Amino acid sequence: MRSCIRAEVRVDGVVQGVGFRPFVHRLATGLGLCGLVGNDERGVFIEVEGPAGTVSAFVRAVRDSPPPLAVVDRVTSRVIPVTGEPGFGIVASAGAGNGRALISPDVATCDECLRELWDPADRRHLHPFVNCTACGPRFTIVLSSPYDRAGTTMASFPMCEECAREYHDPASRRFHAQAVCCPACGPRLRLLAPAATASPGVPSASGHERLDGPRAGALCEVPGDPVAGTVALLRAGRIVAIKGIGGYHLAASAGDERAVAGLRARKRREDRPFALMVPDLPAVRRLCVTGPEEERLLTGRSRPIVLMGRRPDAPVAPAVAPGARELGVMLPYSPLHHLLLRRLAEPIVLTSGNLSDEPIAHTDEAAFTRLSGLADAFLTHDRPIHTRADDSVVRVFRGAELPVRRSRGHVPAPLPLARGPLRPVLGCGAELKHTFCLARGRRAFVSQHIGDLENHETLRSFTEGVRHFERLFGVRPEVVAHDLHPEYLSTKYALDREDTVPVGVQHHHAHIASCLADNGAAGPVIGVAFDGLGYGTDGTLWGGEFLVAGPAWFRRAGHLAPVPLPGGAAAVRQPWRMAAAYLGDAAPAGWGVRARNAALWDAVTAMAARGVNAPPTSSAGRLFDAVSAIVTGRDAVTYEGQAAVELEQLADPAERRAHPCRLLTDGVSGALEVDGGRLPAGGETFVAMGHDLVEAALEDVRAGVAAPLVSARFHNGVAGMIAEGCDRVREGTGLATVALSGGVFQNVLLLERATALLEERGFTVLRHRRVPPNDGGISLGQVAVAAAGQGRGECDRS
Amino acid sequence: LAHGAGGKASRTLVEAVFLPSFRNPHLEPLADGAVLDLHPGTAPPDGEAPDGGAQNGGGLDGEAAHGRAPDGVSLDVGEPVGGGAGGPATTGGLAFTTDSYVVTPLFFPGGDIGDLAVNGTVNDLAMCGARPAHLSAAFIIEEGFPVEHLRRIATTMAGAARAAGVTIVTGDTKVVQRGKADGCYITTAGVGMVPSGVRLGADAVRPGDAVIVSGPIGEHGVTVMLARGRLDIEAELVSDTAPLNGLTARLLEACPDGRVRCLRDATRGGVATVLNEIARSSEVAVIITEEAVPVRPVVRGACELLGIDPLYVACEGRMVAVVAGESADAALAALRSHPLGEEAAVVGRVAEDPPGLVLLKTGFGGTRIVDVLVGDPLPRIC
Ligand SMILES: [Fe+3]
Ligand SMILES: [Mg+2]
Ligand SMILES: [Zn+2]
Ligand SMILES: [Zn+2]
């Protein structure tokens, strides 16, 4: 065959453990090509031989239509001498490499596996661990790289003959599915309950088999079908801890007010809404108003919790989400969830298995001890979870995903960096909603949601998580980027690390850089970073910032007028203090927020006036707090952002009036000390008078304007102030692209109004799509800043 | 220079600036006082007690500002306790310490800068296990500072010295131009003898030890903070300033032979900072229980108002004692037998893991890291 050529093809990306080689095999044999395919430490290598046109078609297909879980970063090919070897083979893996091949996130059970799950004739009928190369646990069960069974928590389950046959058969969709198993050889499900539990549907303790192990305590196995037993307990109003993919959940029947309220009391979670898991899409539609994007996200492979407007008649207990206009809902994503939900045929509350502020319990030992006072029973199994991963959370904005928490189902898929670091970088993240990010080349591996670092267990999952990522991706960071806040435990970690160069990145610069990275944009842009509190370069607390920023540098062009934060963290927990800080004696005595807090009002205003533990802050989050205290009466919060969330949910979206907010000229900024020449310089700096908004809200409320209108006018006022501020910066710099970041932009109403106003004025608006605008996105921004700084340094030297 | 709220900032300053110049084995542990052996191999000096004369000579009464006091005195700090028959290891040593006092306001409910200057130095000696004997006092006074205020301070100091059983034996006074000082600063130094067999240190703590706090915490710092902000909300709140040497003597007697590992007065940076020093020096974990830490309701209320954590608030008459686990009951009984230790409590224990960290078991069953503060506390919440 004269026209025959042989090509060597390399495929990089998430291409292992996702059925890539069988796909290549099918593709090549289907096209009548000869050759071979194999895995090595970098990814997949292929040699194909046949007519030139067919070989090109093959390469295109590899690039354009890979298997569902594969993420193809790059396909490279070159022509090599033909060999004339017949047939197409899969060659053995080329040994353990340094682990550059990527590991897939944990993925919801696929349709084919579901078909088996419900097929009475299938040998995996009702098997709670059914999975294949297109679905199942990955990241949470991986111990080491490369991804093979020995490096996962499935290592202790030897495959039975039938499973082994599927595992070795290139034509099978379980070819090299590392978690393959069946009822004969797989993990075993068990329902455990304290011996004393006497509850409807549970046989008496006499029939229980005592468990070994020091930590199992008095837990006994409940005989019978564990799924049926769990369903009976839930129907009887009991709380059951259920071992999921990334940790234990606590479940209760969503329609049972007593059960849900009991769960709140036990978890010590007062107000924060619980997430629901519902059997199917029609059940979601009975609870919430869904659109196409909501349904796409709900049924997608990553199966996040989707926050959606609740129907007024949604049949859930009030304690699920007290007073909330939205519900967080997800669909089953593991076979066990499918088994439970189909049998129950009603929604359940499914919340992380922990006490408030603690990280989700993911080991059996931790669950049995820490959840013993919370759960009446444990639905568990013997496949260990190696890495904890909370459920991801998203909202929908203008028909697109707005991440709130990026975790299970997404991690550890790398995010592309437009400009990768020259030396490997670790971004240490912030303090709350913590993530870290490890980056090499053009790939940024943002970690799962770690939680709030001041908790010891959480700090450990950060430091151990970093080590795990380093090993998994074969990356040794040389540069460690951290926040400027000296008390963040992530900052202390960065400074304590040896053999790495620490780089401090300002918090709001990181927010904007994260938004740029998220959009693959290079900047410079006008960055609007609105959040709770972040440490500024002047040692004060920032949080309502207009920056002129690129990845490598930034300048503060404007900000909210600073107010005292009377009592520091206490002012964050008690929004009424922010009303006091803004209003002081201007608040009418005996009225509203001042009357409710009369006992301490004078002391707190005095603290604010005299600077007694009252550091100044330009925070936007605290502005929302002050207005929320005035408008909604929310004086104290039990979870972060509660006052602002309630203010948003209260707002009447039809109201178009806006409270005015003055921008006062503050000074003139000097030319930027940045090389490159094209960078914008100068312009007036300004402060935005948040006081105007607080006072306008106060006047409206006193005049008897309905709270939903006042809230809307405030939101519109903040949006107007943002647009006005961006106009000012544009005048000085000529920049016409705005990046919106910071936790405040989880507020969809504000995001909508600000985006609309900015677009009206001809701005291009960048917002978050892949990482959250809140501090969960900080680590990516830190990496982007550190990478850009390195790049610039390198150019300077040349 | 930034003022540290306690802990790390000032420690970094000492380590970076002073330690390199002054370095010696006594200074190295950066403890509150140094224990010195002045007479290696010689017999202890005979003990006539010349206290009376020294006290008169060094007194600061009346016209002390004119500096007619002698520049120094020779004195005897008392006989090493525990018998001279033992070798050097069981022979006590001379404890020596110095500290400067700046406080705003100078007068506050429950005391003034004078109490602080005497009690602070007495306590630093007591924390070495020493029996404080003599103090010096040096004043830096701003021009125009009212003499009656100085007299009031001197009276307070005399009273505090009497209460602690120490004498102020020498001193110095400098007046600086208006605006070059804030009213009055006092530096005191003190000497005392350490009984033989006593060796205390933040590095002597072991897993299994018990952590004791001698009384309700936070009263001094909160009192001063309220006074500074002129927030008169808690009338009953007064500083806890007190000499702790009586308490430490009782404790060391009840738990002899090294069963007391470490004593620390919880001054700047509070109990949290002390525990962190212990955890780091001894490479152990200190695990305390939130509910066990004694805090008076009035202090808790004020801390809530001020938004501060009592664990980080300065005390001037409270100490942290770490004792062998099996001696916890004896230690507690000894402390509670003294008026200043009636509310002493075991607040936690020492564990092996995680080394260097202080953990707080919260009422909710969580485990919070109690870290040392780098500077003024700013909220970490975003
Ligand atoms: Fe932030
Ligand atoms: Mg001292
Ligand atoms: Zn599948
Ligand atoms: Zn099998």
mmCIF file of N, CA and C in Angstrom, chain A residues 569-611:
data_model
loop_
_atom_site.group_PDB
_atom_site.id
_atom_site.type_symbol
_atom_site.label_atom_id
_atom_site.label_comp_id
_atom_site.label_asym_id
_atom_site.label_seq_id
_atom_site.Cartn_x
_atom_site.Cartn_y
_atom_site.Cartn_z
ATOM 1 N N ALA A 569 -14.392 41.054 64.877
ATOM 2 C CA ALA A 569 -15.207 39.915 64.456
ATOM 3 C C ALA A 569 -16.625 39.988 65.022
ATOM 4 N N ALA A 570 -16.784 40.635 66.186
ATOM 5 C CA ALA A 570 -18.119 40.750 66.773
ATOM 6 C C ALA A 570 -19.033 41.565 65.859
ATOM 7 N N ALA A 571 -18.445 42.529 65.138
ATOM 8 C CA ALA A 571 -19.240 43.342 64.218
ATOM 9 C C ALA A 571 -19.673 42.518 63.008
ATOM 10 N N VAL A 572 -18.921 41.465 62.706
ATOM 11 C CA VAL A 572 -19.314 40.590 61.606
ATOM 12 C C VAL A 572 -20.456 39.671 62.056
ATOM 13 N N ARG A 573 -20.379 39.236 63.308
ATOM 14 C CA ARG A 573 -21.434 38.350 63.819
ATOM 15 C C ARG A 573 -22.719 39.103 64.134
ATOM 16 N N GLN A 574 -22.588 40.426 64.380
ATOM 17 C CA GLN A 574 -23.759 41.226 64.777
ATOM 18 C C GLN A 574 -23.914 42.410 63.823
ATOM 19 N N PRO A 575 -24.666 42.206 62.753
ATOM 20 C CA PRO A 575 -24.819 43.279 61.766
ATOM 21 C C PRO A 575 -25.331 44.594 62.347
ATOM 22 N N TRP A 576 -26.069 44.555 63.433
ATOM 23 C CA TRP A 576 -26.577 45.813 64.001
ATOM 24 C C TRP A 576 -25.430 46.747 64.366
ATOM 25 N N ARG A 577 -24.256 46.164 64.686
ATOM 26 C CA ARG A 577 -23.111 47.012 65.023
ATOM 27 C C ARG A 577 -22.678 47.848 63.819
ATOM 28 N N MET A 578 -22.873 47.287 62.627
ATOM 29 C CA MET A 578 -22.505 48.057 61.441
ATOM 30 C C MET A 578 -23.499 49.203 61.227
ATOM 31 N N ALA A 579 -24.763 48.945 61.567
ATOM 32 C CA ALA A 579 -25.727 50.044 61.519
ATOM 33 C C ALA A 579 -25.299 51.129 62.494
ATOM 34 N N ALA A 580 -24.846 50.710 63.672
ATOM 35 C CA ALA A 580 -24.384 51.684 64.672
ATOM 36 C C ALA A 580 -23.148 52.423 64.176
ATOM 37 N N ALA A 581 -22.246 51.691 63.504
ATOM 38 C CA ALA A 581 -21.022 52.315 63.018
ATOM 39 C C ALA A 581 -21.341 53.354 61.947
ATOM 40 N N TYR A 582 -22.302 53.039 61.079
ATOM 41 C CA TYR A 582 -22.658 53.971 60.013
ATOM 42 C C TYR A 582 -23.478 55.141 60.537
ATOM 43 N N LEU A 583 -24.409 54.835 61.446
ATOM 44 C CA LEU A 583 -25.379 55.854 61.835
ATOM 45 C C LEU A 583 -24.985 56.622 63.085
ATOM 46 N N GLY A 584 -24.390 55.911 64.063
ATOM 47 C CA GLY A 584 -24.088 56.568 65.334
ATOM 48 C C GLY A 584 -25.336 57.226 65.899
ATOM 49 N N ASP A 585 -25.207 58.487 66.296
ATOM 50 C CA ASP A 585 -26.336 59.187 66.910
ATOM 51 C C ASP A 585 -27.401 59.599 65.901
ATOM 52 N N ALA A 586 -27.082 59.462 64.607
ATOM 53 C CA ALA A 586 -28.088 59.802 63.595
ATOM 54 C C ALA A 586 -29.264 58.836 63.629
ATOM 55 N N ALA A 587 -29.062 57.677 64.233
ATOM 56 C CA ALA A 587 -30.184 56.746 64.365
ATOM 57 C C ALA A 587 -31.122 57.288 65.423
ATOM 58 N N PRO A 588 -32.393 57.413 65.078
ATOM 59 C CA PRO A 588 -33.319 57.985 66.057
ATOM 60 C C PRO A 588 -33.442 57.092 67.288
ATOM 61 N N ALA A 589 -33.341 57.721 68.449
ATOM 62 C CA ALA A 589 -33.457 56.964 69.701
ATOM 63 C C ALA A 589 -34.840 56.328 69.779
ATOM 64 N N GLY A 590 -34.903 55.173 70.357
ATOM 65 C CA GLY A 590 -36.186 54.507 70.533
ATOM 66 C C GLY A 590 -36.767 53.952 69.260
ATOM 67 N N TRP A 591 -35.962 53.897 68.198
ATOM 68 C CA TRP A 591 -36.468 53.426 66.917
ATOM 69 C C TRP A 591 -35.701 52.198 66.424
ATOM 70 N N GLY A 592 -36.447 51.259 65.882
ATOM 71 C CA GLY A 592 -35.914 50.144 65.105
ATOM 72 C C GLY A 592 -34.656 49.518 65.655
ATOM 73 N N VAL A 593 -33.639 49.525 64.807
ATOM 74 C CA VAL A 593 -32.409 48.816 65.139
ATOM 75 C C VAL A 593 -31.805 49.366 66.435
ATOM 76 N N ARG A 594 -31.929 50.666 66.669
ATOM 77 C CA ARG A 594 -31.357 51.243 67.887
ATOM 78 C C ARG A 594 -32.146 50.828 69.125
ATOM 79 N N ALA A 595 -33.468 50.769 68.966
ATOM 80 C CA ALA A 595 -34.292 50.362 70.106
ATOM 81 C C ALA A 595 -34.034 48.898 70.456
ATOM 82 N N ARG A 596 -33.896 48.070 69.416
ATOM 83 C CA ARG A 596 -33.671 46.644 69.669
ATOM 84 C C ARG A 596 -32.350 46.408 70.385
ATOM 85 N N ASN A 597 -31.376 47.293 70.157
ATOM 86 C CA ASN A 597 -30.051 47.088 70.723
ATOM 87 C C ASN A 597 -29.671 48.218 71.681
ATOM 88 N N ALA A 598 -30.691 48.744 72.352
ATOM 89 C CA ALA A 598 -30.494 49.933 73.186
ATOM 90 C C ALA A 598 -29.433 49.701 74.268
ATOM 91 N N ALA A 599 -29.381 48.503 74.812
ATOM 92 C CA ALA A 599 -28.488 48.244 75.938
ATOM 93 C C ALA A 599 -27.026 48.493 75.571
ATOM 94 N N LEU A 600 -26.662 48.180 74.351
ATOM 95 C CA LEU A 600 -25.254 48.280 73.981
ATOM 96 C C LEU A 600 -24.983 49.362 72.935
ATOM 97 N N TRP A 601 -26.039 50.016 72.459
ATOM 98 C CA TRP A 601 -25.871 50.959 71.342
ATOM 99 C C TRP A 601 -24.830 52.034 71.667
ATOM 100 N N ASP A 602 -24.985 52.666 72.840
ATOM 101 C CA ASP A 602 -24.080 53.763 73.175
ATOM 102 C C ASP A 602 -22.642 53.266 73.312
ATOM 103 N N ALA A 603 -22.487 52.112 73.949
ATOM 104 C CA ALA A 603 -21.131 51.574 74.127
ATOM 105 C C ALA A 603 -20.498 51.276 72.767
ATOM 106 N N VAL A 604 -21.288 50.716 71.861
ATOM 107 C CA VAL A 604 -20.730 50.346 70.555
ATOM 108 C C VAL A 604 -20.440 51.582 69.712
ATOM 109 N N THR A 605 -21.314 52.578 69.764
ATOM 110 C CA THR A 605 -21.000 53.804 69.013
ATOM 111 C C THR A 605 -19.781 54.492 69.620
ATOM 112 N N ALA A 606 -19.640 54.402 70.944
ATOM 113 C CA ALA A 606 -18.444 54.981 71.574
ATOM 114 C C ALA A 606 -17.185 54.232 71.134
ATOM 115 N N MET A 607 -17.280 52.921 71.069
ATOM 116 C CA MET A 607 -16.135 52.133 70.584
ATOM 117 C C MET A 607 -15.767 52.567 69.171
ATOM 118 N N ALA A 608 -16.801 52.731 68.343
ATOM 119 C CA ALA A 608 -16.561 53.134 66.964
ATOM 120 C C ALA A 608 -15.912 54.516 66.920
ATOM 121 N N ALA A 609 -16.426 55.439 67.729
ATOM 122 C CA ALA A 609 -15.930 56.815 67.696
ATOM 123 C C ALA A 609 -14.509 56.906 68.247
ATOM 124 N N ARG A 610 -14.200 56.112 69.265
ATOM 125 C CA ARG A 610 -12.895 56.241 69.917
ATOM 126 C C ARG A 610 -11.904 55.183 69.458
ATOM 127 N N GLY A 611 -12.308 54.376 68.525
ATOM 128 C CA GLY A 611 -11.370 53.388 67.978
ATOM 129 C C GLY A 611 -10.981 52.305 68.959
#
